[in-house]
XYZ file of C-alpha atoms in Angstrom:
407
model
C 99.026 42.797 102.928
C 101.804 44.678 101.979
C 102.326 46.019 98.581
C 105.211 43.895 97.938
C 102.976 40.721 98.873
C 100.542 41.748 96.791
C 102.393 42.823 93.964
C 104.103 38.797 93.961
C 100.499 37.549 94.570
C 99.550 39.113 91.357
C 102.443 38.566 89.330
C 102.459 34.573 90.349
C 98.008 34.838 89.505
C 99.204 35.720 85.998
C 102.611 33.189 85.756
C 104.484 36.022 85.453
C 108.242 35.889 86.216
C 110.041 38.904 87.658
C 111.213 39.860 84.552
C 108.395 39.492 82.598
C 106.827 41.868 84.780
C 109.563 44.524 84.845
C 108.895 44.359 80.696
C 112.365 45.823 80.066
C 112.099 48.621 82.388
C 112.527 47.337 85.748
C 115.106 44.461 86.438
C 114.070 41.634 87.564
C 116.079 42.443 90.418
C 114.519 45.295 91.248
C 110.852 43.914 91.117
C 112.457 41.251 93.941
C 113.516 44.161 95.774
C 109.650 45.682 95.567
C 108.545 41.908 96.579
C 110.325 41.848 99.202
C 109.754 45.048 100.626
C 112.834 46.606 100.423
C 111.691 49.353 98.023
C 108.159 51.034 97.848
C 106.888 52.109 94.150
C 106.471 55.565 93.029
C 102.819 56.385 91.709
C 104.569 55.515 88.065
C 105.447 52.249 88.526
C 101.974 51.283 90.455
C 100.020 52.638 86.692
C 102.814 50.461 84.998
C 102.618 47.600 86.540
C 98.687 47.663 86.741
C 98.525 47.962 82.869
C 100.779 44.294 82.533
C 98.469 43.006 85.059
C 95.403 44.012 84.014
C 94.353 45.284 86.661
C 92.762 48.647 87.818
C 95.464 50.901 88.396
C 93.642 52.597 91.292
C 94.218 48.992 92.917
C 97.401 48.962 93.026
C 98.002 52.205 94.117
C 95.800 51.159 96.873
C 98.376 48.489 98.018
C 101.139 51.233 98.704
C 100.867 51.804 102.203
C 102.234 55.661 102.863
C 103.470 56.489 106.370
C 104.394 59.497 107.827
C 106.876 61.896 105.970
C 110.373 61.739 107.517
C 113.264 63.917 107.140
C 115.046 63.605 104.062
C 116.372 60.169 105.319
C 114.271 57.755 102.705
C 115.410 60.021 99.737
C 119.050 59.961 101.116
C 119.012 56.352 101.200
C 117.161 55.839 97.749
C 120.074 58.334 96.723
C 122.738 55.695 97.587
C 121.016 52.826 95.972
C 120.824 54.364 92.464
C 124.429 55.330 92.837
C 125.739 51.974 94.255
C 123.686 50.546 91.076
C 125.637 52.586 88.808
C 128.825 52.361 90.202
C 128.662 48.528 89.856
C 127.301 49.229 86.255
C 124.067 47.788 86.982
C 122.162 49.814 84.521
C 118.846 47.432 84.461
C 118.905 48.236 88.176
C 120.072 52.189 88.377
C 117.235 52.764 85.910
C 114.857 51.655 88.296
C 116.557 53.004 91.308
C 116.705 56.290 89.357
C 113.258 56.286 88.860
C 112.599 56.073 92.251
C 114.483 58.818 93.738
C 113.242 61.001 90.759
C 109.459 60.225 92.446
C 110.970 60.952 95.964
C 112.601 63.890 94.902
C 109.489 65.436 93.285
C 106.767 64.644 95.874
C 109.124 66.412 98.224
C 109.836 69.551 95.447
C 113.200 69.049 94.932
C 113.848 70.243 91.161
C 117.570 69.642 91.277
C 117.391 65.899 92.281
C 114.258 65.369 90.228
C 116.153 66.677 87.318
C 119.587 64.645 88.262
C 118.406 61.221 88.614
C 115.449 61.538 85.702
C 118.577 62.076 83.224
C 120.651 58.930 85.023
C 117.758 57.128 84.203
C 117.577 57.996 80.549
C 121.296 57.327 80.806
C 121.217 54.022 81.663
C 118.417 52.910 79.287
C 121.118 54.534 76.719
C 123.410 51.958 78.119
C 121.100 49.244 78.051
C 120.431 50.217 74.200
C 116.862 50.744 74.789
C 116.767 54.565 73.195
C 113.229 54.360 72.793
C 112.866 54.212 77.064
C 115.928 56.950 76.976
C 113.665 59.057 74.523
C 110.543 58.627 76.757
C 112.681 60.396 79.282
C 114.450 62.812 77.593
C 111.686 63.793 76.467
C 109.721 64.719 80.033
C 113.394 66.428 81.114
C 113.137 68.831 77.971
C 109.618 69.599 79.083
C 110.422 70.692 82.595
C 110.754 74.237 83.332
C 114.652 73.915 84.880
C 115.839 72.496 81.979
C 114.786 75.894 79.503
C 116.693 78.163 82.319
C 120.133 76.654 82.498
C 121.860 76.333 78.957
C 124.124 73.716 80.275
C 120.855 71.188 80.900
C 119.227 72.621 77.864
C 122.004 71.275 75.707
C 122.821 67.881 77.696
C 119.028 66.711 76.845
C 119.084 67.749 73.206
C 122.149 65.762 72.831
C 121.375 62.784 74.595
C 118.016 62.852 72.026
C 120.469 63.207 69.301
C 122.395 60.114 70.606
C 118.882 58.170 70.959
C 117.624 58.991 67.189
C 121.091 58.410 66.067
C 120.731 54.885 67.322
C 117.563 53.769 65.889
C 118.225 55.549 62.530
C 116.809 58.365 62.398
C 119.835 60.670 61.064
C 117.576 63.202 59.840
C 116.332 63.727 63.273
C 119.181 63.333 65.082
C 121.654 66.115 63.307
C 118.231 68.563 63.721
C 118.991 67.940 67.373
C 122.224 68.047 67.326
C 122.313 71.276 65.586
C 120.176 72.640 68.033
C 121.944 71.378 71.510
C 125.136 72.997 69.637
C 123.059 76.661 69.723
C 121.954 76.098 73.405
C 125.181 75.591 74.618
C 126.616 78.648 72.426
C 126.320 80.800 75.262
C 128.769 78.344 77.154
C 132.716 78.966 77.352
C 134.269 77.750 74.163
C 136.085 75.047 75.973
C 133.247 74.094 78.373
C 132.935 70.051 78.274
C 129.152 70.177 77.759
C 129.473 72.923 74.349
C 132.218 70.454 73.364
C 130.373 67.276 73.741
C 127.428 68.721 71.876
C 130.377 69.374 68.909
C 131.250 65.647 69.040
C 127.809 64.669 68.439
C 127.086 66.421 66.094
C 129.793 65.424 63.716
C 128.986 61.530 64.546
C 125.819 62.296 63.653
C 126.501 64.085 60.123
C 129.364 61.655 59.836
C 126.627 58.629 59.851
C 124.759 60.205 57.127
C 127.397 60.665 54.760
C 127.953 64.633 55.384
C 131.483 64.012 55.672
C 132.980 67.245 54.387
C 130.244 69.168 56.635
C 131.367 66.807 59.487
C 135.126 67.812 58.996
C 134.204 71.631 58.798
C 132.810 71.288 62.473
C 135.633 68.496 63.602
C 138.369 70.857 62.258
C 138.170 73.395 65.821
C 138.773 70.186 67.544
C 141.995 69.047 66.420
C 144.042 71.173 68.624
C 142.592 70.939 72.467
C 145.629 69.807 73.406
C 146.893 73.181 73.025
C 144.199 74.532 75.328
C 145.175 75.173 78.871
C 143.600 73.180 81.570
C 141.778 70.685 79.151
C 141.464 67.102 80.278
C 143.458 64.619 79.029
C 139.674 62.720 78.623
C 138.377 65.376 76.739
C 141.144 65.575 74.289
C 141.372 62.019 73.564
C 137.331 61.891 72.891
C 138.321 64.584 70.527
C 140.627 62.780 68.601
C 138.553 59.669 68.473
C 135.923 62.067 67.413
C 137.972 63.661 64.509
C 139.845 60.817 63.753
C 136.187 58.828 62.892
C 135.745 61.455 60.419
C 139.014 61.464 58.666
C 138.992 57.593 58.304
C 135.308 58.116 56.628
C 136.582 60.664 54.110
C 139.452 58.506 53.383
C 142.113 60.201 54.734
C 143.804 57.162 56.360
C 146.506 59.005 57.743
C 144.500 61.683 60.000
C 142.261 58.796 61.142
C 145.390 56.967 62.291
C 147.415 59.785 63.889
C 144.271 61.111 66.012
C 143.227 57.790 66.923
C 146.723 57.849 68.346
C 146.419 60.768 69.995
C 142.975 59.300 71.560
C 144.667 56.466 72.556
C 147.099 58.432 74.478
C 144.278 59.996 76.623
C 141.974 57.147 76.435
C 143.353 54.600 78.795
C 141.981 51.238 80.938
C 143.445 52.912 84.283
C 140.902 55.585 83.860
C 138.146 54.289 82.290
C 138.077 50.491 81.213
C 134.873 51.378 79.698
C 135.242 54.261 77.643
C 139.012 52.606 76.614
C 136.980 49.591 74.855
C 134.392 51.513 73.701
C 137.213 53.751 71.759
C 138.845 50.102 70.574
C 136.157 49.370 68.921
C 135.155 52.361 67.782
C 138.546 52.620 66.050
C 138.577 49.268 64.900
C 134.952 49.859 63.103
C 136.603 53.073 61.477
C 139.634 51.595 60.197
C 137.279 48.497 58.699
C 135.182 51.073 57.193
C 138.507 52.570 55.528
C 139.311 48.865 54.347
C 142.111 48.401 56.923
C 142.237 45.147 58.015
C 145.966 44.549 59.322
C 146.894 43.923 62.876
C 146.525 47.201 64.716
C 142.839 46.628 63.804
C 143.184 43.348 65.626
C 144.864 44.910 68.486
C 142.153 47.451 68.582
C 139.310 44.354 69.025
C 141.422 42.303 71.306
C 141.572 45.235 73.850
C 137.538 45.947 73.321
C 136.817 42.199 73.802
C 139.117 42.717 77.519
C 137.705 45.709 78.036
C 133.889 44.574 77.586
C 134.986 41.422 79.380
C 134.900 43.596 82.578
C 132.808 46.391 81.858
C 130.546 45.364 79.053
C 126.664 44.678 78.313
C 125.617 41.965 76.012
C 124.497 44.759 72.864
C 128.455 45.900 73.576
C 129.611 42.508 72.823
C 127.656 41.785 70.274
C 128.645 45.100 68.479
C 131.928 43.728 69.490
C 131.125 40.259 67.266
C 129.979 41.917 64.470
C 133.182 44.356 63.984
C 135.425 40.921 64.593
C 133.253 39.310 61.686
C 133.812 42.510 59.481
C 137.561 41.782 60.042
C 137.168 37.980 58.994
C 135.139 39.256 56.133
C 138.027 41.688 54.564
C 140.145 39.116 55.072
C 138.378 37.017 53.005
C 137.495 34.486 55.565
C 133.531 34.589 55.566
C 132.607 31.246 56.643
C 134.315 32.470 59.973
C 132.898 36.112 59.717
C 129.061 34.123 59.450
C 130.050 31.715 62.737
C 130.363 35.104 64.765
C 127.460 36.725 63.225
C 125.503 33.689 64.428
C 126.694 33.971 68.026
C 124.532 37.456 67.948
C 122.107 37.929 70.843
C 119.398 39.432 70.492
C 120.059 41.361 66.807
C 116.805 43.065 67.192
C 118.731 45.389 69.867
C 121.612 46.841 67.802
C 121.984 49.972 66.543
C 121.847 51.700 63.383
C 125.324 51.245 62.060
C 125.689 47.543 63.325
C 122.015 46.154 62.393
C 122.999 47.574 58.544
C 126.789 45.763 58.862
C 125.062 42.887 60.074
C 122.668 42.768 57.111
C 125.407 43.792 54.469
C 127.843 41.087 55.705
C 125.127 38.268 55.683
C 124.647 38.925 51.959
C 128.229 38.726 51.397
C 128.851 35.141 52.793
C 125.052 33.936 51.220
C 126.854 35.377 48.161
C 130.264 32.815 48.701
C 128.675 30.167 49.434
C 126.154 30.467 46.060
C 123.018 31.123 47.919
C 121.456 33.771 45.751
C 117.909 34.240 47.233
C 119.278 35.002 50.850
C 122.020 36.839 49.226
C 119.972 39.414 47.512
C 117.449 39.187 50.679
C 120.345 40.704 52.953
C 121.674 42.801 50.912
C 118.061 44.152 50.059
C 117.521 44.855 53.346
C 120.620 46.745 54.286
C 120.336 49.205 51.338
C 116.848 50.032 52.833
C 117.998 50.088 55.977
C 120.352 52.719 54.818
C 118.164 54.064 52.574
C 115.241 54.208 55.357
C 117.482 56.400 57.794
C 118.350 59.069 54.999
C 121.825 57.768 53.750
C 121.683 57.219 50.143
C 125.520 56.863 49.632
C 125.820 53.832 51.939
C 122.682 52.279 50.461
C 123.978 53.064 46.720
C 127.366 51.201 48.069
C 125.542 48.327 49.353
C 123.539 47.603 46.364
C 126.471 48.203 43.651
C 128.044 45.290 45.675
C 125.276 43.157 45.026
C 125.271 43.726 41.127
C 129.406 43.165 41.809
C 128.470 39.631 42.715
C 126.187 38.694 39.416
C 123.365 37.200 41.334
């Protein structure tokens, strides 16, 4: 038998379904395509999917069936398969594709390919919101030898790690990596997208903790890219959603607005429809945060929601949810800010800022409605949350606002 007949003989013995089996790492699509014999496992994935089995992994890496080595051809076409995935935003899917033509690349010693498609990989599971499979990966690319000779790579992987411990709540962790992609990519041109980049992130991440005048001391050389021959337009509107974040969190309502502006100029749906929702909402969250809730804020969620209509993944639109219900909530409509809240998939699978919103603005409408035990019990468990991922402030806010409500 073939190894995709006996990988669906083994997966039906145990009343698995394809998902099941890929166990959030492979789609379910992409087991179908192993089934079916349209894709052949790396050594990886045979270990992986003997451990969910149960089996001995040394069976299953008995059932791939290797043939004579060919030219290049089955890595060019596993090449066009993780791309295709991507294009089409298929992240489930590139991530396994990805995989895949990482194991190609390396049992034929190709570093450069290895290295590519091992960081697409840890890019989609970013997309997916699973940073503890992105950190897995990250991980193994900072390890390999190509990665400490070129600055540029050196950097991108300390920054994506960043962006992973940022997600989960570790803030301590994630501005230690920050810091440091910023000194490997201090050798870079000034201007260079990858030494700016590693600037952006590392004033979210300060910015998240509550280091807001330290965050404005390293957004300040970014105000002025427009200035800066040659820049792209996309880099200079990340910058001002970058800087703009900041000002709104110092409370300086007027910077926020003007370099959101100046984002928005830069940041457009004929580009990117992705990146222009994700800097919607991003803008939306900051002006909520500032205690903004007029329409501009609604026109910044209405063009997310469009946006993440087309090019969105369910964690998106449930981010999206909660930053609607923190608009019904300043408004002082809470009994519709808790129907959103409840339309949340999956809340396990948000991220740091949102799972502590989410918590916050349950023990505000338990609060209204004169709940008191699930009132305190939410708002409890967003000051740890806060509290948990170093960011005292926040978690001192949270908890003044439940003595403010005399429960």
């Amino acid at each position: 038998m073939a190894f995709g007949d006996e990988l669906r003989s083994a997966r039906t013995a145990r009343k698995l379904t394809q998902s099941e089996l890929g166990a959030g790492r492979y789609s379910a699509s992409y087991v179908s395509l192993l089934e079916s014999g349209q894709r052949q496992p790396s050594r990886e994935m045979a270990w992986r999917f003997a451990d969910l089995l149960k089996l001995n992994p040394q069976t299953v890496l008995g059932w791939i069936r290797t043939g004579p080595t060919d030219d290049g051809g089955a890595l060019a076409a596993a090449l066009q398969h993780a791309q295709n995935a991507w294009d089409l935003k298929d992240y489930a899917l590139a991530a396994s594709e990805s995989e895949y033509v990482a194991s190609l690349a390396r049992e034929q010693s190709n570093s450069a390919i290895w290295w590519h498609f091992t960081n697409l990989q840890a890019e989609a599971y970013s997309a997916l919101r699973r940073p503890d499979l992105a950190e897995e990966t990250l991980t193994e690319l900072l390890a390999h030898p190509l990665t400490g000779e070129w600055p540029e790579l050196e950097a991108t992987v300390l920054s994506a790690l960043s962006v992973a411990k940022r997600a989960t709540g570790a803030l301590d962790e994630a501005i230690t990596l920050a810091r440091s992609a910023v000194a490997a990519a201090s050798t870079l041109p000034d201007h260079s997208v990858t030494r700016l980049k590693c600037g952006f992130i590392l004033v979210a991440a300060l910015s998240v903790r509550g280091d807001y005048e330290e965050a404005w001391e390293e957004a300040l050389p970014l105000t002025d890219l427009s200035t800066v021959p040659g820049m792209s337009s996309p880099t200079i509107g990340r910058a001002g959603w970058v800087v703009g974040n900041i000002a709104f969190r110092r409370g300086d309502v007027e910077t926020g607005l003007a370099q959101h502006a100046i984002a928005a100029q830069h940041l457009t749906p004929h580009t990117d429809v992705g990146l222009w929702a994700h800097f919607n909402r991003a803008s939306a969250s900051a002006r909520l945060l500032a205690g903004l809730s007029d329409d501009a804020v609604e026109q910044c969620l209405a063009n997310a929601d469009l946006g993440f209509r087309i090019a969105g993944t369910d964690s998106e639109r449930s981010e999206l949810l909660l930053a609607w219900a923190h608009l019904h909530s300043l408004r002082g409509d809470l009994g519709a800010a808790y129907a959103l809240i409840e339309q949340v998939k999956d809340p396990e699978d948000l991220e740091f800022e949102s799972a502590g919103l989410r918590e916050r603005l349950l023990g505000q409408y338990h609060a209204s409605v004169d709940a008191p035990a699930p009132a305190r019990r939410h708002y409890l468990r967003a000051a740890k949350h806060y509290s948990d991922a170093g960011d005292p402030e926040t978690a001192s806010e949270v908890l003044n606002e439940l003595l403010d409500t005399s429960l």
